[in-house]
């Protein structure tokens, strides 16, 4: 059963335990998980029925907490001073010592971060004392929720709790701005008008078309680009492995690999999802011919894992 809570302390305790909690922001209700807990983050995709591992927005109680995880330049700090707390998400490079789980950023070297302007959300974030990854609290492809009742209609029985926070004041998602590449690009229009952003940092570019690039997928909320892919070729549905290949194992590993990374020896798809991006990075090392990935089943989180592996296996020029 999904509990309806009034106390942020109760919701924070659930988040710290690895459970999923929906909560109100000024934009829409978000489905939150401890962003440093890979299995909890994987649970977001499972609960939403999300078909791809797209990047999630990480929520913080204050700007300095966000800057501890991402590299902020003068533009980011100026925008945060102008619009945080508020409906603006900034995409910035991860710090080398970033503690956010790779799955929350879909394996990319960037993170989407924001400080929400909702007292209940801020109270929850302070009490949880951890960044909270949270997309909208609805089933994938459905209308975003702006009340606790909407969340209960969508996700009751699939998550631990909903923290009651009233109706959302803004009612549309946050504006997402990419500052990671040196320029500035609008990835998604939202609660902060583009004109207001440009008044702070100057001209902002528009996103690439959604069909751009091979095997397009979301770079961050609102934009289509390819995810991190290993430099080594990736071979799917491996039934055997050569001595000069790395093995991405699911279940009892195939014998003979040069090196093996285990996604889940017990065939736990949530565990496998939480370890996927770390595994690809760990196996992407010089001196090997390629990476062989064992088959992953097609139920539950399996399709999302398989989708990500298929994108990583796309031929690259």
mmCIF file of C-alpha atoms in Angstrom:
data_model
loop_
_atom_site.group_PDB
_atom_site.id
_atom_site.type_symbol
_atom_site.label_atom_id
_atom_site.label_comp_id
_atom_site.label_asym_id
_atom_site.label_seq_id
_atom_site.Cartn_x
_atom_site.Cartn_y
_atom_site.Cartn_z
ATOM 1 C CA UNK A 1 0.000 0.000 0.000
ATOM 2 C CA UNK A 2 1.124 3.563 -0.718
ATOM 3 C CA UNK A 3 0.967 5.816 2.336
ATOM 4 C CA UNK A 4 -0.215 9.432 2.184
ATOM 5 C CA UNK A 5 2.080 11.423 4.494
ATOM 6 C CA UNK A 6 1.951 14.913 5.981
ATOM 7 C CA UNK A 7 5.310 14.963 7.781
ATOM 8 C CA UNK A 8 8.505 15.519 5.728
ATOM 9 C CA UNK A 9 10.497 13.709 8.438
ATOM 10 C CA UNK A 10 8.569 10.500 7.790
ATOM 11 C CA UNK A 11 9.055 10.873 4.039
ATOM 12 C CA UNK A 12 12.775 11.583 4.498
ATOM 13 C CA UNK A 13 13.218 8.418 6.572
ATOM 14 C CA UNK A 14 11.668 6.382 3.750
ATOM 15 C CA UNK A 15 13.963 7.995 1.181
ATOM 16 C CA UNK A 16 17.043 7.234 3.279
ATOM 17 C CA UNK A 17 15.907 3.598 3.525
ATOM 18 C CA UNK A 18 15.902 3.284 -0.278
ATOM 19 C CA UNK A 19 12.143 3.633 -0.779
ATOM 20 C CA UNK A 20 10.379 5.776 -3.397
ATOM 21 C CA UNK A 21 8.446 8.852 -2.229
ATOM 22 C CA UNK A 22 6.470 11.278 -4.383
ATOM 23 C CA UNK A 23 6.498 14.907 -3.292
ATOM 24 C CA UNK A 24 5.220 18.269 -4.454
ATOM 25 C CA UNK A 25 7.385 20.928 -6.049
ATOM 26 C CA UNK A 26 6.296 24.261 -7.470
ATOM 27 C CA UNK A 27 6.232 22.657 -10.947
ATOM 28 C CA UNK A 28 4.714 19.147 -10.677
ATOM 29 C CA UNK A 29 4.885 16.277 -8.217
ATOM 30 C CA UNK A 30 8.163 14.384 -8.487
ATOM 31 C CA UNK A 31 8.867 10.703 -7.847
ATOM 32 C CA UNK A 32 11.898 10.801 -5.576
ATOM 33 C CA UNK A 33 14.695 8.398 -4.691
ATOM 34 C CA UNK A 34 18.023 8.836 -2.939
ATOM 35 C CA UNK A 35 20.210 9.882 -5.877
ATOM 36 C CA UNK A 36 23.250 8.137 -4.333
ATOM 37 C CA UNK A 37 21.452 4.781 -4.110
ATOM 38 C CA UNK A 38 21.566 3.037 -7.487
ATOM 39 C CA UNK A 39 18.931 0.437 -6.676
ATOM 40 C CA UNK A 40 16.555 3.120 -5.416
ATOM 41 C CA UNK A 41 17.087 5.110 -8.629
ATOM 42 C CA UNK A 42 16.424 1.969 -10.668
ATOM 43 C CA UNK A 43 13.140 1.684 -8.792
ATOM 44 C CA UNK A 44 12.009 4.981 -10.320
ATOM 45 C CA UNK A 45 12.251 3.544 -13.826
ATOM 46 C CA UNK A 46 10.511 0.367 -12.652
ATOM 47 C CA UNK A 47 7.624 2.217 -10.987
ATOM 48 C CA UNK A 48 7.081 4.546 -13.951
ATOM 49 C CA UNK A 49 7.378 1.792 -16.550
ATOM 50 C CA UNK A 50 9.944 4.032 -18.212
ATOM 51 C CA UNK A 51 11.245 2.317 -21.368
ATOM 52 C CA UNK A 52 14.678 4.024 -21.435
ATOM 53 C CA UNK A 53 17.245 5.076 -18.872
ATOM 54 C CA UNK A 54 16.961 8.793 -19.474
ATOM 55 C CA UNK A 55 18.721 11.272 -17.184
ATOM 56 C CA UNK A 56 16.813 12.394 -14.101
ATOM 57 C CA UNK A 57 16.832 15.802 -12.427
ATOM 58 C CA UNK A 58 18.608 15.798 -9.065
ATOM 59 C CA UNK A 59 17.020 18.065 -6.445
ATOM 60 C CA UNK A 60 18.961 19.865 -3.719
ATOM 61 C CA UNK A 61 18.047 21.958 -0.688
ATOM 62 C CA UNK A 62 20.515 24.719 -1.634
ATOM 63 C CA UNK A 63 22.855 25.710 -4.437
ATOM 64 C CA UNK A 64 26.065 24.890 -2.563
ATOM 65 C CA UNK A 65 24.916 21.284 -2.135
ATOM 66 C CA UNK A 66 24.491 21.066 -5.910
ATOM 67 C CA UNK A 67 27.898 22.642 -6.545
ATOM 68 C CA UNK A 68 29.456 19.837 -4.455
ATOM 69 C CA UNK A 69 28.362 17.371 -7.174
ATOM 70 C CA UNK A 70 28.748 19.415 -10.396
ATOM 71 C CA UNK A 71 31.175 22.014 -11.717
ATOM 72 C CA UNK A 72 29.475 25.406 -11.732
ATOM 73 C CA UNK A 73 30.861 28.312 -13.750
ATOM 74 C CA UNK A 74 30.027 32.001 -13.267
ATOM 75 C CA UNK A 75 26.948 31.709 -15.498
ATOM 76 C CA UNK A 76 25.529 28.840 -13.442
ATOM 77 C CA UNK A 77 26.104 30.736 -10.198
ATOM 78 C CA UNK A 78 24.485 33.868 -11.617
ATOM 79 C CA UNK A 79 21.437 31.901 -12.776
ATOM 80 C CA UNK A 80 21.170 30.141 -9.429
ATOM 81 C CA UNK A 81 21.312 33.491 -7.636
ATOM 82 C CA UNK A 82 18.546 34.813 -9.896
ATOM 83 C CA UNK A 83 16.197 31.825 -10.112
ATOM 84 C CA UNK A 84 16.887 29.334 -7.289
ATOM 85 C CA UNK A 85 14.888 28.215 -5.514
ATOM 86 C CA UNK A 86 12.747 27.989 -8.622
ATOM 87 C CA UNK A 87 11.748 26.120 -11.790
ATOM 88 C CA UNK A 88 15.141 26.166 -13.536
ATOM 89 C CA UNK A 89 17.260 23.045 -14.105
ATOM 90 C CA UNK A 90 20.929 23.390 -15.066
ATOM 91 C CA UNK A 91 22.872 20.652 -16.864
ATOM 92 C CA UNK A 92 26.506 20.805 -15.744
ATOM 93 C CA UNK A 93 29.582 18.533 -15.765
ATOM 94 C CA UNK A 94 29.881 16.006 -12.950
ATOM 95 C CA UNK A 95 32.740 16.568 -10.536
ATOM 96 C CA UNK A 96 35.395 13.856 -10.418
ATOM 97 C CA UNK A 97 34.318 13.081 -6.841
ATOM 98 C CA UNK A 98 30.584 13.264 -7.596
ATOM 99 C CA UNK A 99 28.630 10.939 -5.317
ATOM 100 C CA UNK A 100 25.460 10.786 -7.440
ATOM 101 C CA UNK A 101 24.863 7.308 -8.842
ATOM 102 C CA UNK A 102 25.643 7.001 -12.549
ATOM 103 C CA UNK A 103 22.141 5.717 -13.294
ATOM 104 C CA UNK A 104 20.638 9.043 -12.172
ATOM 105 C CA UNK A 105 22.566 10.720 -15.013
ATOM 106 C CA UNK A 106 22.051 7.818 -17.449
ATOM 107 C CA UNK A 107 25.801 7.188 -17.574
ATOM 108 C CA UNK A 108 26.648 10.648 -18.848
ATOM 109 C CA UNK A 109 29.392 12.938 -17.568
ATOM 110 C CA UNK A 110 26.763 15.592 -16.813
ATOM 111 C CA UNK A 111 23.974 16.003 -14.282
ATOM 112 C CA UNK A 112 20.737 17.965 -14.319
ATOM 113 C CA UNK A 113 20.370 19.830 -11.012
ATOM 114 C CA UNK A 114 17.945 22.276 -9.411
ATOM 115 C CA UNK A 115 16.701 23.722 -6.112
ATOM 116 C CA UNK A 116 12.881 23.641 -5.990
ATOM 117 C CA UNK A 117 10.796 26.556 -4.713
ATOM 118 C CA UNK A 118 8.377 24.611 -2.528
ATOM 119 C CA UNK A 119 8.617 24.663 1.261
ATOM 120 C CA UNK A 120 7.525 21.042 1.583
ATOM 121 C CA UNK A 121 10.088 19.882 -0.962
ATOM 122 C CA UNK A 122 12.840 21.897 0.709
ATOM 123 C CA UNK A 123 11.888 20.520 4.133
ATOM 124 C CA UNK A 124 12.053 17.001 2.711
ATOM 125 C CA UNK A 125 15.449 17.606 1.095
ATOM 126 C CA UNK A 126 16.892 19.080 4.291
ATOM 127 C CA UNK A 127 15.588 16.208 6.389
ATOM 128 C CA UNK A 128 16.763 13.549 3.930
ATOM 129 C CA UNK A 129 20.247 15.139 3.809
ATOM 130 C CA UNK A 130 20.863 13.605 0.397
ATOM 131 C CA UNK A 131 20.249 14.684 -3.205
ATOM 132 C CA UNK A 132 16.951 13.349 -4.510
ATOM 133 C CA UNK A 133 16.559 12.201 -8.107
ATOM 134 C CA UNK A 134 13.008 12.812 -9.275
ATOM 135 C CA UNK A 135 11.200 12.810 -12.606
ATOM 136 C CA UNK A 136 7.470 13.564 -12.684
ATOM 137 C CA UNK A 137 5.432 11.177 -10.512
ATOM 138 C CA UNK A 138 3.343 9.563 -13.231
ATOM 139 C CA UNK A 139 3.435 6.447 -15.375
ATOM 140 C CA UNK A 140 5.635 6.912 -18.434
ATOM 141 C CA UNK A 141 3.841 8.758 -21.216
ATOM 142 C CA UNK A 142 1.003 9.972 -18.994
ATOM 143 C CA UNK A 143 0.090 13.527 -17.975
ATOM 144 C CA UNK A 144 2.295 15.005 -15.255
ATOM 145 C CA UNK A 145 0.608 15.161 -11.817
ATOM 146 C CA UNK A 146 -0.048 18.429 -9.985
ATOM 147 C CA UNK A 147 -1.771 17.027 -6.868
ATOM 148 C CA UNK A 148 -1.307 14.129 -4.461
ATOM 149 C CA UNK A 149 -4.559 12.643 -5.770
ATOM 150 C CA UNK A 150 -3.102 12.537 -9.289
ATOM 151 C CA UNK A 151 -0.075 10.640 -7.992
ATOM 152 C CA UNK A 152 -2.199 8.135 -6.097
ATOM 153 C CA UNK A 153 -4.244 7.505 -9.250
ATOM 154 C CA UNK A 154 -1.058 6.794 -11.215
ATOM 155 C CA UNK A 155 1.278 5.055 -8.776
ATOM 156 C CA UNK A 156 -0.666 3.743 -5.781
ATOM 157 C CA UNK A 157 0.756 0.361 -4.830
ATOM 158 C CA UNK A 158 3.942 0.947 -6.826
ATOM 159 C CA UNK A 159 5.710 3.375 -4.454
ATOM 160 C CA UNK A 160 6.084 3.676 -0.685
ATOM 161 C CA UNK A 161 4.443 7.031 -0.058
ATOM 162 C CA UNK A 162 3.209 10.398 -1.294
ATOM 163 C CA UNK A 163 4.056 13.492 0.750
ATOM 164 C CA UNK A 164 1.023 15.777 0.607
ATOM 165 C CA UNK A 165 2.040 19.210 -0.629
ATOM 166 C CA UNK A 166 -1.105 20.756 -2.032
ATOM 167 C CA UNK A 167 -1.595 21.890 -5.613
ATOM 168 C CA UNK A 168 1.514 22.797 -7.623
ATOM 169 C CA UNK A 169 1.776 26.560 -8.139
ATOM 170 C CA UNK A 170 3.517 26.546 -11.546
ATOM 171 C CA UNK A 171 2.023 23.356 -12.976
ATOM 172 C CA UNK A 172 4.527 22.904 -15.815
ATOM 173 C CA UNK A 173 7.969 21.337 -15.672
ATOM 174 C CA UNK A 174 11.148 23.320 -15.033
ATOM 175 C CA UNK A 175 13.075 25.020 -17.793
ATOM 176 C CA UNK A 176 16.185 22.935 -18.604
ATOM 177 C CA UNK A 177 19.351 24.760 -19.688
ATOM 178 C CA UNK A 178 22.550 23.003 -20.792
ATOM 179 C CA UNK A 179 25.716 24.812 -19.718
ATOM 180 C CA UNK A 180 28.021 21.793 -19.890
ATOM 181 C CA UNK A 181 29.609 22.391 -23.287
ATOM 182 C CA UNK A 182 30.844 25.952 -22.873
ATOM 183 C CA UNK A 183 27.827 27.494 -24.574
ATOM 184 C CA UNK A 184 24.249 27.670 -23.377
ATOM 185 C CA UNK A 185 21.402 25.694 -24.944
ATOM 186 C CA UNK A 186 17.740 25.526 -24.057
ATOM 187 C CA UNK A 187 16.826 21.854 -23.742
ATOM 188 C CA UNK A 188 13.265 22.291 -22.522
ATOM 189 C CA UNK A 189 11.100 25.389 -22.075
ATOM 190 C CA UNK A 190 9.399 25.578 -18.719
ATOM 191 C CA UNK A 191 8.709 27.638 -15.639
ATOM 192 C CA UNK A 192 11.440 30.250 -16.189
ATOM 193 C CA UNK A 193 11.030 32.202 -19.463
ATOM 194 C CA UNK A 194 13.929 32.171 -21.897
ATOM 195 C CA UNK A 195 13.929 35.972 -21.985
ATOM 196 C CA UNK A 196 14.577 36.098 -18.247
ATOM 197 C CA UNK A 197 17.510 33.703 -18.602
ATOM 198 C CA UNK A 198 19.003 35.702 -21.468
ATOM 199 C CA UNK A 199 18.743 38.856 -19.369
ATOM 200 C CA UNK A 200 21.202 37.223 -16.941
ATOM 201 C CA UNK A 201 23.685 35.388 -19.218
ATOM 202 C CA UNK A 202 23.068 36.651 -22.741
ATOM 203 C CA UNK A 203 21.967 34.709 -25.855
ATOM 204 C CA UNK A 204 20.920 31.068 -25.453
ATOM 205 C CA UNK A 205 20.985 28.530 -28.281
ATOM 206 C CA UNK A 206 18.147 26.214 -29.220
ATOM 207 C CA UNK A 207 18.278 22.414 -28.929
ATOM 208 C CA UNK A 208 19.337 20.002 -31.626
ATOM 209 C CA UNK A 209 16.452 18.363 -33.472
ATOM 210 C CA UNK A 210 15.101 15.278 -31.755
ATOM 211 C CA UNK A 211 16.202 13.024 -34.623
ATOM 212 C CA UNK A 212 19.850 14.159 -34.474
ATOM 213 C CA UNK A 213 22.575 11.545 -34.337
ATOM 214 C CA UNK A 214 22.592 7.753 -34.482
ATOM 215 C CA UNK A 215 20.404 5.927 -31.941
ATOM 216 C CA UNK A 216 19.106 9.189 -30.464
ATOM 217 C CA UNK A 217 18.159 9.263 -26.787
ATOM 218 C CA UNK A 218 17.779 11.896 -24.125
ATOM 219 C CA UNK A 219 20.998 13.650 -23.105
ATOM 220 C CA UNK A 220 19.012 15.287 -20.336
ATOM 221 C CA UNK A 221 15.346 16.081 -19.844
ATOM 222 C CA UNK A 222 14.242 17.698 -23.097
ATOM 223 C CA UNK A 223 16.993 16.888 -25.606
ATOM 224 C CA UNK A 224 17.900 13.980 -27.881
ATOM 225 C CA UNK A 225 21.540 12.887 -28.109
ATOM 226 C CA UNK A 226 23.433 9.631 -27.578
ATOM 227 C CA UNK A 227 24.344 8.338 -24.148
ATOM 228 C CA UNK A 228 27.800 7.405 -22.946
ATOM 229 C CA UNK A 229 29.091 4.451 -24.945
ATOM 230 C CA UNK A 230 32.278 2.473 -24.305
ATOM 231 C CA UNK A 231 35.196 2.888 -26.678
ATOM 232 C CA UNK A 232 35.424 -0.898 -27.001
ATOM 233 C CA UNK A 233 32.934 -2.622 -29.331
ATOM 234 C CA UNK A 234 30.024 -4.158 -27.437
ATOM 235 C CA UNK A 235 28.640 -7.573 -28.440
ATOM 236 C CA UNK A 236 25.093 -8.382 -27.336
ATOM 237 C CA UNK A 237 23.445 -11.636 -26.177
ATOM 238 C CA UNK A 238 26.784 -13.400 -25.765
ATOM 239 C CA UNK A 239 26.608 -17.163 -25.209
ATOM 240 C CA UNK A 240 30.378 -17.555 -25.096
ATOM 241 C CA UNK A 241 33.299 -15.227 -24.474
ATOM 242 C CA UNK A 242 36.867 -15.090 -25.771
ATOM 243 C CA UNK A 243 39.964 -14.759 -23.625
ATOM 244 C CA UNK A 244 40.646 -11.256 -24.965
ATOM 245 C CA UNK A 245 37.112 -9.976 -24.257
ATOM 246 C CA UNK A 246 35.580 -8.440 -21.143
ATOM 247 C CA UNK A 247 32.317 -9.962 -19.922
ATOM 248 C CA UNK A 248 29.269 -8.064 -18.714
ATOM 249 C CA UNK A 249 27.604 -10.888 -16.814
ATOM 250 C CA UNK A 250 23.983 -11.389 -15.832
ATOM 251 C CA UNK A 251 23.599 -14.518 -13.758
ATOM 252 C CA UNK A 252 26.344 -17.167 -13.479
ATOM 253 C CA UNK A 253 29.181 -15.793 -15.654
ATOM 254 C CA UNK A 254 30.418 -17.427 -18.840
ATOM 255 C CA UNK A 255 33.914 -18.893 -18.399
ATOM 256 C CA UNK A 256 37.065 -17.653 -20.111
ATOM 257 C CA UNK A 257 36.755 -13.839 -20.096
ATOM 258 C CA UNK A 258 39.781 -11.633 -19.517
ATOM 259 C CA UNK A 259 37.796 -9.687 -16.917
ATOM 260 C CA UNK A 260 34.192 -9.928 -15.667
ATOM 261 C CA UNK A 261 31.763 -7.401 -14.213
ATOM 262 C CA UNK A 262 28.658 -8.907 -12.626
ATOM 263 C CA UNK A 263 25.381 -7.044 -13.061
ATOM 264 C CA UNK A 264 23.445 -9.471 -10.863
ATOM 265 C CA UNK A 265 24.347 -13.059 -10.126
ATOM 266 C CA UNK A 266 20.803 -13.667 -8.841
ATOM 267 C CA UNK A 267 19.089 -12.274 -11.985
ATOM 268 C CA UNK A 268 17.760 -9.259 -10.057
ATOM 269 C CA UNK A 269 16.860 -6.720 -12.751
ATOM 270 C CA UNK A 270 16.793 -3.752 -10.373
ATOM 271 C CA UNK A 271 20.300 -4.606 -9.171
ATOM 272 C CA UNK A 272 21.409 -5.033 -12.785
ATOM 273 C CA UNK A 273 19.994 -1.649 -13.770
ATOM 274 C CA UNK A 274 21.746 0.053 -10.872
ATOM 275 C CA UNK A 275 25.100 -1.451 -11.899
ATOM 276 C CA UNK A 276 24.816 -1.122 -15.690
ATOM 277 C CA UNK A 277 26.663 2.152 -16.347
ATOM 278 C CA UNK A 278 29.336 1.450 -13.746
ATOM 279 C CA UNK A 279 29.883 -1.920 -15.413
ATOM 280 C CA UNK A 280 30.303 -0.485 -18.895
ATOM 281 C CA UNK A 281 32.852 2.004 -17.589
ATOM 282 C CA UNK A 282 34.727 -0.608 -15.554
ATOM 283 C CA UNK A 283 35.129 -2.917 -18.567
ATOM 284 C CA UNK A 284 36.095 -0.202 -21.039
ATOM 285 C CA UNK A 285 39.850 -0.666 -20.720
ATOM 286 C CA UNK A 286 42.759 -0.862 -23.172
ATOM 287 C CA UNK A 287 44.252 -4.131 -24.364
ATOM 288 C CA UNK A 288 40.938 -5.917 -24.928
ATOM 289 C CA UNK A 289 39.155 -6.744 -28.184
ATOM 290 C CA UNK A 290 35.692 -5.873 -26.938
ATOM 291 C CA UNK A 291 32.950 -6.359 -24.376
ATOM 292 C CA UNK A 292 30.569 -9.331 -24.486
ATOM 293 C CA UNK A 293 27.202 -8.753 -22.769
ATOM 294 C CA UNK A 294 25.203 -11.758 -21.617
ATOM 295 C CA UNK A 295 21.468 -11.842 -22.452
ATOM 296 C CA UNK A 296 19.018 -9.906 -20.277
ATOM 297 C CA UNK A 297 15.339 -10.948 -20.193
ATOM 298 C CA UNK A 298 12.590 -8.801 -21.653
ATOM 299 C CA UNK A 299 10.330 -8.245 -18.641
ATOM 300 C CA UNK A 300 10.360 -5.605 -15.915
ATOM 301 C CA UNK A 301 13.434 -3.380 -16.227
ATOM 302 C CA UNK A 302 14.866 -5.768 -18.823
ATOM 303 C CA UNK A 303 13.708 -3.773 -21.878
ATOM 304 C CA UNK A 304 15.315 -0.581 -20.513
ATOM 305 C CA UNK A 305 18.594 -2.406 -19.866
ATOM 306 C CA UNK A 306 18.479 -3.997 -23.307
ATOM 307 C CA UNK A 307 17.675 -0.654 -24.946
ATOM 308 C CA UNK A 308 20.701 0.963 -23.305
ATOM 309 C CA UNK A 309 22.987 -1.903 -24.312
ATOM 310 C CA UNK A 310 21.694 -1.767 -27.883
ATOM 311 C CA UNK A 311 22.486 1.957 -28.066
ATOM 312 C CA UNK A 312 25.947 1.384 -26.618
ATOM 313 C CA UNK A 313 26.534 -1.320 -29.245
ATOM 314 C CA UNK A 314 25.679 0.952 -32.193
ATOM 315 C CA UNK A 315 28.556 1.217 -34.706
ATOM 316 C CA UNK A 316 30.508 4.448 -34.269
ATOM 317 C CA UNK A 317 32.509 6.298 -36.858
#
